[in-house]
Short mmCIF file of C-alpha atoms in Angstrom, two decimals:
data_model
loop_
_atom_site.label_atom_id
_atom_site.label_comp_id
_atom_site.label_asym_id
_atom_site.label_seq_id
_atom_site.Cartn_x
_atom_site.Cartn_y
_atom_site.Cartn_z
CA MET A 1 -2.86 -6.44 -95.23
CA ASP A 2 0.76 -7.59 -95.56
CA LEU A 3 2.08 -10.81 -94.06
CA MET A 4 4.84 -10.69 -91.44
CA HIS A 5 6.95 -13.80 -90.80
CA HIS A 6 8.48 -14.71 -87.46
CA SER A 7 10.85 -17.47 -86.47
CA SER A 8 13.11 -18.04 -83.48
CA THR A 9 16.08 -19.07 -85.59
CA PHE A 10 18.32 -17.06 -83.25
CA LEU A 11 17.90 -19.96 -80.81
CA LEU A 12 19.28 -22.48 -83.31
CA PRO A 13 22.99 -23.39 -83.32
CA THR A 14 23.19 -22.34 -86.96
CA ILE A 15 20.78 -20.17 -88.89
CA PRO A 16 19.73 -21.94 -92.14
CA LEU A 17 21.13 -20.19 -95.22
CA HIS A 18 17.92 -19.61 -97.13
CA HIS A 19 15.88 -18.90 -94.05
CA ARG A 20 13.16 -16.31 -94.49
CA PRO A 21 12.97 -13.64 -93.30
CA SER A 22 16.69 -12.90 -93.52
CA LEU A 23 17.50 -10.80 -90.48
CA THR A 24 20.43 -8.96 -88.96
CA TYR A 25 20.59 -9.42 -85.21
CA ALA A 26 21.66 -7.01 -82.51
CA LEU A 27 21.96 -8.13 -78.90
CA VAL A 28 21.28 -6.02 -75.81
CA VAL A 29 22.26 -7.50 -72.46
CA LEU A 30 20.38 -6.21 -69.41
CA ASN A 31 21.35 -6.46 -65.75
CA GLN A 32 19.94 -9.91 -64.95
CA THR A 33 21.44 -13.38 -64.82
CA LEU A 34 22.57 -14.29 -68.33
CA PRO A 35 20.31 -16.88 -69.98
CA ARG A 36 22.13 -20.19 -70.57
CA PHE A 37 21.96 -19.59 -74.34
CA ALA A 38 23.58 -16.14 -74.15
CA PRO A 39 26.70 -17.27 -76.09
CA LEU A 40 24.41 -18.43 -78.91
CA LEU A 41 22.69 -15.04 -79.11
CA TRP A 42 26.10 -13.37 -79.00
CA LYS A 43 27.28 -15.53 -81.90
CA HIS A 44 24.33 -14.59 -84.13
CA ALA A 45 24.48 -10.87 -83.35
CA GLN A 46 26.41 -8.39 -85.45
CA LEU A 47 26.16 -5.68 -82.81
CA ARG A 48 26.41 -6.38 -79.09
CA LEU A 49 25.43 -3.83 -76.48
CA CYS A 50 25.32 -3.91 -72.72
CA ALA A 51 22.80 -1.72 -70.97
CA ASP A 52 24.74 -0.37 -67.97
CA GLY A 53 24.94 -3.22 -65.42
CA GLY A 54 24.46 -5.76 -68.21
CA ALA A 55 28.22 -5.32 -68.62
CA ASN A 56 28.71 -6.65 -65.07
CA ARG A 57 26.74 -9.73 -66.08
CA VAL A 58 28.83 -10.40 -69.19
CA PHE A 59 32.03 -9.84 -67.21
CA ASP A 60 31.01 -12.06 -64.28
CA GLU A 61 28.89 -14.73 -65.92
CA MET A 62 30.23 -15.46 -69.42
CA PRO A 63 33.27 -17.20 -67.89
CA LEU A 64 30.88 -19.34 -65.82
CA LEU A 65 29.31 -20.63 -69.05
CA PHE A 66 32.78 -21.80 -70.15
CA PRO A 67 34.18 -23.26 -66.94
CA GLU A 68 36.88 -25.22 -68.76
CA GLU A 69 38.36 -22.04 -70.24
CA ASP A 70 40.45 -19.25 -68.76
CA ALA A 71 38.18 -16.46 -67.55
CA SER A 72 40.30 -13.67 -69.09
CA ASP A 73 40.16 -15.35 -72.50
CA VAL A 74 36.39 -15.64 -72.30
CA ARG A 75 36.08 -11.99 -71.28
CA ARG A 76 38.21 -10.83 -74.20
CA ARG A 77 36.21 -12.97 -76.59
CA TYR A 78 32.87 -11.66 -75.32
CA LYS A 79 33.65 -7.97 -75.54
CA PRO A 80 30.60 -5.76 -76.12
CA ASP A 81 30.76 -3.20 -78.92
CA VAL A 82 28.90 -0.60 -76.85
CA ILE A 83 27.97 0.01 -73.24
CA ASN A 84 25.11 2.47 -72.99
CA GLY A 85 23.07 3.75 -70.08
CA ASP A 86 23.02 5.99 -67.05
CA MET A 87 26.03 4.11 -65.58
CA ASP A 88 24.64 3.83 -62.06
CA SER A 89 25.02 0.01 -61.97
CA ILE A 90 28.19 -0.85 -63.89
CA ARG A 91 31.20 -1.47 -61.66
CA LYS A 92 34.23 0.74 -62.24
CA GLU A 93 36.55 -2.24 -62.81
CA VAL A 94 34.20 -3.61 -65.47
CA LEU A 95 33.88 -0.23 -67.19
CA ASP A 96 37.66 0.24 -67.21
CA PHE A 97 38.22 -3.31 -68.49
CA TYR A 98 35.96 -2.95 -71.52
CA ARG A 99 37.04 0.62 -72.20
CA SER A 100 40.65 -0.59 -72.38
CA LEU A 101 39.57 -3.23 -74.93
CA GLY A 102 37.98 -0.57 -77.14
CA THR A 103 34.30 -0.86 -76.22
CA LYS A 104 32.42 2.36 -76.98
CA ILE A 105 31.11 3.84 -73.73
CA ILE A 106 28.03 6.04 -74.01
CA ASP A 107 27.29 7.78 -70.73
CA LYS A 108 23.69 8.90 -70.58
CA SER A 109 23.58 9.64 -66.86
CA HIS A 110 21.97 13.03 -67.50
CA ASP A 111 18.95 11.31 -69.04
CA GLN A 112 16.63 10.07 -66.31
CA ASP A 113 13.53 10.03 -68.54
CA THR A 114 14.16 6.74 -70.34
CA THR A 115 15.26 3.30 -69.24
CA ASP A 116 18.68 1.90 -70.12
CA LEU A 117 17.00 -0.48 -72.58
CA HIS A 118 15.20 2.42 -74.24
CA LYS A 119 18.57 4.21 -74.60
CA CYS A 120 20.10 1.13 -76.23
CA ILE A 121 17.23 0.68 -78.67
CA THR A 122 17.43 4.38 -79.55
CA TYR A 123 21.15 3.95 -80.21
CA ILE A 124 20.54 0.98 -82.50
CA TRP A 125 17.71 2.83 -84.24
CA ASP A 126 19.99 5.83 -84.91
CA PHE A 127 22.89 3.55 -85.86
CA ALA A 128 21.09 1.34 -88.41
CA PRO A 129 20.61 2.70 -91.95
CA ASP A 130 16.91 3.25 -92.73
CA ALA A 131 17.05 0.73 -95.54
CA ASN A 132 18.03 -2.00 -93.09
CA LYS A 133 15.59 -1.31 -90.27
CA SER A 134 12.98 -3.78 -91.51
CA SER A 135 15.54 -6.59 -91.58
CA LEU A 136 16.88 -5.78 -88.12
CA CYS A 137 15.96 -7.86 -85.09
CA ILE A 138 17.01 -6.81 -81.59
CA LEU A 139 17.41 -9.59 -79.04
CA VAL A 140 17.22 -8.50 -75.40
CA ALA A 141 18.67 -10.87 -72.82
CA GLY A 142 17.58 -10.63 -69.18
CA ALA A 143 14.44 -8.68 -70.02
CA LEU A 144 11.96 -10.63 -67.90
CA GLY A 145 11.87 -11.49 -64.22
CA GLY A 146 13.53 -9.47 -61.49
CA ARG A 147 11.97 -6.13 -60.56
CA TYR A 148 8.46 -5.97 -61.96
CA ASP A 149 8.57 -2.26 -62.80
CA HIS A 150 11.69 -2.93 -64.88
CA GLU A 151 9.94 -5.80 -66.67
CA MET A 152 7.01 -3.50 -67.48
CA GLY A 153 9.37 -0.79 -68.66
CA ASN A 154 11.01 -3.35 -70.98
CA LEU A 155 7.61 -4.42 -72.27
CA ASN A 156 6.72 -0.80 -72.98
CA VAL A 157 9.82 -0.47 -75.15
CA LEU A 158 8.28 -3.05 -77.53
CA TYR A 159 5.32 -0.74 -77.97
CA CYS A 160 7.35 2.45 -78.20
CA PHE A 161 9.36 0.94 -81.07
CA SER A 162 6.55 -1.10 -82.58
CA SER A 163 8.01 -0.89 -86.11
CA LEU A 164 11.21 -2.63 -84.96
CA ARG A 165 11.49 -6.36 -84.34
CA ILE A 166 12.46 -6.66 -80.68
CA VAL A 167 12.48 -9.97 -78.79
CA LEU A 168 12.59 -10.00 -74.98
CA LEU A 169 14.22 -13.14 -73.61
CA SER A 170 14.62 -14.93 -70.33
CA ASP A 171 15.71 -18.48 -69.58
CA ASP A 172 12.09 -19.60 -69.69
CA SER A 173 10.31 -17.54 -72.33
CA LEU A 174 10.58 -15.15 -75.22
CA ILE A 175 8.09 -12.47 -76.12
CA TYR A 176 7.58 -10.12 -79.04
CA LEU A 177 4.95 -7.88 -80.47
CA LEU A 178 2.60 -8.81 -83.31
CA PRO A 179 1.60 -5.42 -84.70
CA ARG A 180 -2.02 -5.01 -85.75
CA THR A 181 -0.87 -3.64 -89.08
CA HIS A 182 -0.04 -7.14 -90.37
CA HIS A 183 -1.22 -10.73 -90.55
CA HIS A 184 1.35 -12.94 -88.86
CA GLU A 185 2.94 -16.31 -89.58
CA ILE A 186 5.00 -17.72 -86.76
CA HIS A 187 7.22 -20.62 -87.74
CA ILE A 188 7.79 -22.68 -84.61
CA GLN A 189 11.26 -24.06 -84.09
CA THR A 190 10.11 -27.13 -82.19
CA SER A 191 13.63 -28.21 -81.22
CA VAL A 192 14.13 -25.11 -79.10
CA GLU A 193 10.76 -23.61 -78.24
CA GLY A 194 7.25 -24.45 -77.14
CA PRO A 195 4.83 -26.02 -76.72
CA HIS A 196 3.58 -23.53 -74.14
CA CYS A 197 2.58 -20.19 -75.65
CA GLY A 198 0.21 -17.28 -75.28
CA LEU A 199 -1.28 -14.25 -76.96
CA ILE A 200 -1.71 -11.27 -74.69
CA PRO A 201 -3.50 -7.95 -75.37
CA ILE A 202 -1.43 -5.51 -73.35
CA GLY A 203 -2.37 -1.89 -73.08
CA VAL A 204 -5.59 -2.03 -75.07
CA PRO A 205 -8.37 -4.64 -75.20
CA SER A 206 -8.66 -6.61 -78.42
CA ARG A 207 -12.11 -6.79 -79.91
CA SER A 208 -11.28 -9.50 -82.38
CA SER A 209 -8.46 -11.95 -83.11
CA THR A 210 -8.10 -15.14 -85.08
CA THR A 211 -5.47 -17.86 -84.94
CA THR A 212 -4.59 -21.22 -86.44
CA GLY A 213 -2.10 -23.78 -85.20
CA LEU A 214 -2.88 -23.53 -81.50
CA GLN A 215 -4.56 -26.08 -79.28
CA TRP A 216 -7.16 -23.46 -78.41
CA ASN A 217 -7.49 -21.18 -81.43
CA LEU A 218 -9.11 -17.78 -81.34
CA ASN A 219 -11.87 -17.44 -83.85
CA ASP A 220 -13.19 -14.04 -84.70
CA SER A 221 -12.50 -11.54 -87.45
CA ILE A 222 -9.61 -9.19 -88.15
CA PRO A 223 -7.28 -8.46 -85.20
CA ASP A 224 -7.63 -4.85 -84.17
CA TYR A 225 -4.86 -4.39 -81.67
CA SER A 226 -1.29 -5.33 -81.22
CA PHE A 227 -0.70 -8.56 -79.38
CA LEU A 228 2.17 -9.77 -77.39
CA LEU A 229 3.29 -13.25 -78.30
CA SER A 230 4.85 -15.34 -75.59
CA LEU A 231 6.66 -18.56 -76.34
CA ALA A 232 8.30 -20.83 -73.81
CA ALA A 233 11.99 -21.42 -74.46
CA LYS A 234 12.79 -25.09 -74.39
CA LEU A 235 16.60 -25.32 -74.49
CA MET B 1 -15.31 8.52 -54.29
CA ASP B 2 -14.31 6.28 -51.39
CA LEU B 3 -10.78 5.97 -50.09
CA MET B 4 -9.06 2.56 -50.16
CA HIS B 5 -6.06 1.94 -47.90
CA HIS B 6 -3.20 -0.37 -48.72
CA SER B 7 -0.23 -1.51 -46.69
CA SER B 8 2.23 -4.39 -46.99
CA THR B 9 1.95 -5.33 -43.32
CA PHE B 10 1.99 -8.99 -44.38
CA LEU B 11 5.73 -8.52 -44.92
CA LEU B 12 6.28 -7.41 -41.32
CA PRO B 13 7.28 -9.92 -38.64
CA THR B 14 4.23 -8.89 -36.61
CA ILE B 15 1.15 -7.04 -37.79
CA PRO B 16 0.46 -4.01 -35.54
CA LEU B 17 -2.70 -4.47 -33.42
CA HIS B 18 -4.59 -1.36 -34.43
CA HIS B 19 -3.43 -1.42 -37.99
CA ARG B 20 -5.91 -0.22 -40.57
CA PRO B 21 -7.27 -1.73 -42.68
CA SER B 22 -7.71 -4.87 -40.58
CA LEU B 23 -7.45 -7.75 -43.01
CA THR B 24 -7.73 -11.52 -43.05
CA TYR B 25 -5.06 -13.13 -45.18
CA ALA B 26 -5.20 -16.20 -47.36
CA LEU B 27 -2.07 -17.59 -49.02
CA VAL B 28 -1.88 -19.33 -52.39
CA VAL B 29 1.42 -20.97 -53.28
CA LEU B 30 2.15 -21.42 -56.99
CA ASN B 31 4.66 -23.70 -58.65
CA GLN B 32 7.76 -21.51 -58.48
CA THR B 33 10.68 -21.26 -56.08
CA LEU B 34 9.30 -20.18 -52.69
CA PRO B 35 10.16 -16.58 -51.84
CA ARG B 36 12.52 -16.35 -48.86
CA PHE B 37 9.72 -14.77 -46.77
CA ALA B 38 7.24 -17.61 -47.49
CA PRO B 39 7.16 -18.69 -43.80
CA LEU B 40 6.16 -15.14 -42.84
CA LEU B 41 3.26 -15.14 -45.30
CA TRP B 42 2.26 -18.58 -44.03
CA LYS B 43 2.25 -17.28 -40.45
CA HIS B 44 -0.05 -14.35 -41.25
CA ALA B 45 -2.48 -16.40 -43.33
CA GLN B 46 -5.58 -18.03 -41.91
CA LEU B 47 -6.11 -20.16 -45.00
CA ARG B 48 -3.25 -21.75 -46.95
CA LEU B 49 -3.72 -23.23 -50.39
CA CYS B 50 -1.35 -24.79 -52.85
CA ALA B 51 -2.16 -24.52 -56.53
CA ASP B 52 -1.23 -27.96 -57.88
CA GLY B 53 2.60 -28.06 -58.14
CA GLY B 54 2.82 -25.36 -55.48
CA ALA B 55 2.50 -28.31 -53.10
CA ASN B 56 5.76 -29.73 -54.48
CA ARG B 57 7.41 -26.41 -53.67
CA VAL B 58 6.17 -26.36 -50.06
CA PHE B 59 7.18 -30.01 -49.62
CA ASP B 60 10.66 -29.60 -51.15
CA GLU B 61 11.59 -26.06 -50.18
CA MET B 62 10.10 -25.21 -46.77
CA PRO B 63 12.63 -27.55 -45.09
CA LEU B 64 15.41 -25.70 -46.95
CA LEU B 65 14.33 -22.47 -45.23
CA PHE B 66 14.80 -24.19 -41.85
CA PRO B 67 18.05 -26.12 -42.41
CA GLU B 68 18.65 -26.59 -38.69
CA GLU B 69 15.34 -28.45 -38.26
CA ASP B 70 14.22 -31.93 -39.18
CA ALA B 71 12.61 -31.89 -42.63
CA SER B 72 9.62 -34.04 -41.59
CA ASP B 73 8.84 -31.69 -38.71
CA VAL B 74 8.91 -28.69 -41.05
CA ARG B 75 6.65 -30.46 -43.54
CA ARG B 76 4.11 -31.30 -40.87
CA ARG B 77 4.16 -27.75 -39.57
CA TYR B 78 3.69 -26.25 -43.05
CA LYS B 79 0.71 -28.33 -44.07
CA PRO B 80 -1.61 -26.62 -46.59
CA ASP B 81 -5.33 -26.57 -45.82
CA VAL B 82 -6.23 -27.14 -49.48
CA ILE B 83 -4.55 -28.31 -52.66
CA ASN B 84 -6.54 -27.21 -55.69
CA GLY B 85 -5.89 -27.47 -59.41
CA ASP B 86 -5.77 -29.73 -62.42
CA MET B 87 -3.18 -31.95 -60.67
CA ASP B 88 -0.90 -32.33 -63.66
CA SER B 89 2.18 -31.07 -61.78
CA ILE B 90 1.90 -32.31 -58.21
CA ARG B 91 3.97 -35.41 -57.49
CA LYS B 92 2.10 -38.47 -56.25
CA GLU B 93 4.26 -38.78 -53.12
CA VAL B 94 3.52 -35.15 -52.23
CA LEU B 95 -0.21 -35.55 -52.82
CA ASP B 96 -0.31 -38.72 -50.71
CA PHE B 97 1.70 -37.08 -47.93
CA TYR B 98 -0.59 -34.09 -47.53
CA ARG B 99 -3.72 -36.16 -48.02
CA SER B 100 -2.62 -38.38 -45.16
CA LEU B 101 -2.21 -35.26 -42.98
CA GLY B 102 -5.77 -34.15 -43.70
CA THR B 103 -5.23 -31.56 -46.46
CA LYS B 104 -8.37 -31.12 -48.57
CA ILE B 105 -7.63 -32.16 -52.14
CA ILE B 106 -9.75 -30.56 -54.86
CA ASP B 107 -9.15 -32.20 -58.20
CA LYS B 108 -10.19 -29.91 -61.04
CA SER B 109 -8.48 -31.81 -63.83
CA HIS B 110 -11.65 -31.69 -65.94
CA ASP B 111 -11.47 -27.90 -66.03
CA GLN B 112 -8.97 -26.76 -68.64
CA ASP B 113 -10.54 -23.35 -69.08
CA THR B 114 -9.03 -21.64 -66.05
CA THR B 115 -5.58 -21.53 -64.54
CA ASP B 116 -4.79 -23.21 -61.23
CA LEU B 117 -4.57 -19.79 -59.60
CA HIS B 118 -7.99 -18.86 -60.92
CA LYS B 119 -9.36 -22.10 -59.44
CA CYS B 120 -7.83 -21.26 -56.05
CA ILE B 121 -9.20 -17.71 -56.02
CA THR B 122 -12.62 -19.04 -56.99
CA TYR B 123 -12.43 -21.50 -54.11
CA ILE B 124 -11.55 -18.70 -51.65
CA TRP B 125 -14.31 -16.50 -53.10
CA ASP B 126 -16.86 -19.26 -52.62
CA PHE B 127 -15.47 -20.14 -49.19
CA ALA B 128 -15.43 -16.64 -47.65
CA PRO B 129 -18.70 -15.28 -46.23
CA ASP B 130 -19.90 -12.25 -48.25
CA ALA B 131 -19.64 -10.02 -45.20
CA ASN B 132 -15.92 -10.72 -44.98
CA LYS B 133 -14.90 -10.36 -48.62
CA SER B 134 -13.92 -6.70 -48.28
CA SER B 135 -11.56 -7.50 -45.42
CA LEU B 136 -9.99 -10.45 -47.21
CA CYS B 137 -6.54 -10.20 -48.80
CA ILE B 138 -5.15 -13.04 -50.90
CA LEU B 139 -1.36 -13.32 -51.05
CA VAL B 140 0.01 -15.28 -54.02
CA ALA B 141 3.58 -16.57 -53.73
CA GLY B 142 5.53 -17.45 -56.87
CA ALA B 143 3.26 -15.43 -59.13
CA LEU B 144 5.92 -13.60 -61.15
CA GLY B 145 8.85 -14.81 -63.23
CA GLY B 146 9.11 -18.20 -64.88
CA ARG B 147 6.91 -18.85 -67.90
CA TYR B 148 5.67 -15.55 -69.26
CA ASP B 149 2.27 -16.84 -70.33
CA HIS B 150 1.75 -18.04 -66.73
CA GLU B 151 2.75 -14.63 -65.38
CA MET B 152 0.23 -12.94 -67.68
CA GLY B 153 -2.46 -15.42 -66.70
CA ASN B 154 -1.75 -14.59 -63.04
CA LEU B 155 -1.96 -10.88 -63.80
CA ASN B 156 -5.31 -11.40 -65.50
CA VAL B 157 -6.67 -12.99 -62.34
CA LEU B 158 -6.26 -9.62 -60.58
CA TYR B 159 -8.55 -8.07 -63.18
CA CYS B 160 -11.05 -10.95 -63.19
CA PHE B 161 -11.47 -10.58 -59.42
CA SER B 162 -11.03 -6.80 -59.23
CA SER B 163 -13.23 -6.45 -56.14
CA LEU B 164 -10.93 -8.77 -54.15
CA ARG B 165 -7.60 -7.68 -52.70
CA ILE B 166 -5.04 -9.97 -54.36
CA VAL B 167 -1.29 -9.41 -54.07
CA LEU B 168 1.10 -11.18 -56.47
CA LEU B 169 4.52 -11.74 -54.92
CA SER B 170 7.98 -12.77 -56.00
CA ASP B 171 11.31 -12.44 -54.21
CA ASP B 172 11.84 -9.08 -55.90
CA SER B 173 8.48 -7.37 -56.21
CA LEU B 174 4.85 -7.29 -55.22
CA ILE B 175 1.99 -6.07 -57.38
CA TYR B 176 -1.70 -5.39 -56.87
CA LEU B 177 -4.57 -3.63 -58.55
CA LEU B 178 -5.72 -0.11 -57.69
CA PRO B 179 -9.33 -0.14 -58.92
CA ARG B 180 -10.54 3.01 -60.64
CA THR B 181 -13.57 3.02 -58.38
CA HIS B 182 -11.54 4.39 -55.45
CA HIS B 183 -8.94 6.95 -54.44
CA HIS B 184 -5.97 5.12 -52.99
CA GLU B 185 -3.64 5.63 -50.04
CA ILE B 186 -0.64 3.33 -49.98
CA HIS B 187 1.20 3.27 -46.67
CA ILE B 188 4.79 2.30 -47.43
CA GLN B 189 6.45 -0.11 -45.03
CA THR B 190 9.94 1.27 -45.59
CA SER B 191 11.63 -1.46 -43.55
CA VAL B 192 10.58 -4.14 -46.04
CA GLU B 193 9.67 -2.52 -49.34
CA GLY B 194 10.73 0.14 -51.82
CA PRO B 195 12.05 2.47 -52.94
CA HIS B 196 11.60 1.28 -56.52
CA CYS B 197 8.00 1.35 -57.67
CA GLY B 198 5.74 1.77 -60.66
CA LEU B 199 2.20 2.40 -61.82
CA ILE B 200 1.21 0.47 -64.91
CA PRO B 201 -1.93 0.87 -67.06
CA ILE B 202 -2.48 -2.74 -68.09
CA GLY B 203 -5.32 -3.60 -70.42
CA VAL B 204 -6.55 -0.05 -71.05
CA PRO B 205 -4.76 3.27 -71.57
CA SER B 206 -5.25 5.82 -68.80
CA ARG B 207 -6.31 9.32 -69.80
CA SER B 208 -5.63 10.84 -66.42
CA SER B 209 -3.79 9.77 -63.28
CA THR B 210 -2.62 11.83 -60.31
CA THR B 211 -0.25 10.84 -57.53
CA THR B 212 1.53 12.20 -54.49
CA GLY B 213 4.49 10.71 -52.66
CA LEU B 214 6.55 9.65 -55.69
CA GLN B 215 9.79 11.13 -56.99
CA TRP B 216 8.11 11.64 -60.37
CA ASN B 217 4.47 12.31 -59.56
CA LEU B 218 1.70 12.16 -62.11
CA ASN B 219 -0.55 15.20 -62.47
CA ASN B 220 -3.61 14.44 -64.60
CA THR B 221 -1.05 12.62 -66.71
CA GLU B 222 -1.92 10.29 -69.54
CA MET B 223 -0.34 6.83 -69.44
CA ARG B 224 -0.40 4.08 -72.04
CA PHE B 225 1.73 1.35 -73.53
CA GLY B 226 3.68 2.85 -76.39
CA GLY B 227 3.91 6.10 -74.48
CA LEU B 228 4.49 6.93 -70.86
CA ILE B 229 4.15 4.34 -68.14
CA SER B 230 5.42 4.99 -64.64
CA SER B 231 8.27 2.53 -64.16
CA SER B 232 11.58 3.04 -62.30
CA ASN B 233 9.82 5.49 -60.01
CA ILE B 234 10.85 6.01 -56.40
CA VAL B 235 8.71 6.36 -53.26
CA VAL B 236 9.55 9.45 -51.23
CA GLY B 237 8.44 9.13 -47.62
CA GLU B 238 5.78 6.80 -46.29
CA LYS B 239 2.56 7.61 -48.09
CA VAL B 240 1.64 7.47 -51.75
CA THR B 241 -1.76 8.52 -53.07
CA VAL B 242 -3.16 7.55 -56.45
CA GLN B 243 -6.29 8.37 -58.36
CA SER B 244 -6.98 7.45 -61.95
CA ASP B 245 -9.71 7.04 -64.53
CA THR B 246 -8.67 3.40 -65.08
CA ASP B 247 -7.53 0.40 -63.07
CA LEU B 248 -3.79 0.69 -62.45
CA LEU B 249 -1.28 -1.89 -61.38
CA TRP B 250 0.88 -0.81 -58.45
CA THR B 251 4.28 -2.46 -58.09
CA ILE B 252 6.98 -1.97 -55.49
CA SER B 253 10.29 -3.70 -54.90
CA ILE B 254 10.78 -5.92 -51.87
CA LYS B 255 13.94 -5.32 -49.89
CA LYS B 256 16.47 -8.10 -49.71
CA LEU B 257 17.16 -8.27 -45.99
#
């Protein structure tokens, strides 16, 4: 079974040059209060999307993270590449503002079968060349907390796209899937995350899992099912 | 298969006299910001527990919900019956304050195998006479949001005590288990909850679930993580029915009034 490496380098001010694995980041902003490290995620990402009302959040709250700067300057600087979703939350003034700056607007209001996050991940999946998919990592800000059915819908997206690296983030925690198809090495960035963590079998019970490096390790044989890894964000 | 009734009457200012089912409420407060309706839950509950640092929250934040009153008066009025947990979060001044008022302090710091919520539920389970367990409903404030591993641990408690009615609450949502052993009727209190809702198969995929009363009903529908789960659904009207081959999690949004 192949080894899969994980590391929360996207929470570091600078990503080390020879860091492994070498990943390309995309950022999706959902309609919740921006985490305090949102500008950092924005900086690391090569593609920045807002899922519907996530655009309201960037418009309203990015300037608040730079109180010493002019709000208009901050808004121009933090211009999403794409706004995607069913458009039932984004304010008209926000939509017009980003459209006038050249943001691509993808109106999926006819599609009521998938969540706005699902639409954004699908867009990134279609957008990224196949050769690059394994080195892609999608960061989702505002994915936890708020309405619980939304949070569960976001969680489900991890499982629907289990071959993509997707990290759900809030101010307090980050979570991502550890697919059963691999052994996993998680390199802890102790300056920004931990020590609180968890391994959660969502969706299917796990007959057997084994860990090292935890205060209370699991000790059985080969993991059978995909786990959700939860790490507390320390910033 | 028996019918099980559910209703969020604990969110109403007054619980109707002949309301069915007739339940006895217990409240557990966890270490997160108190929901704005915490005083309402406190009023309906006959037993009030704080799980460790939940006591800090009651001490610090109950007065903030009554800004026109004297903080000491509010603190005396909102005195928990029990503080239970491993005591690694509660502040000494808070512990001393409630101890001096007669709150029962249960120090479980030796027990690192269960969460503070688990300890509180166990206490309530042991405390309640067997005859009353089916009419007991445990409300847990501050159960969602914050650290994700905590949230998952809280969720697991619903499954560990699946024969007890336990409702996890935040400012935005409430969730509880619909055990597979029953058909379910959920009576929607439209003045305080909805319309956003969901049915989530946590822990096991569901081969077949059927509902009425939702905008997108299930009809012997399969649900699983990685496939379909019922999120972003909408309640239509005042009654939802659910039956399923597995335990399902029901969630509904709480109105911001």
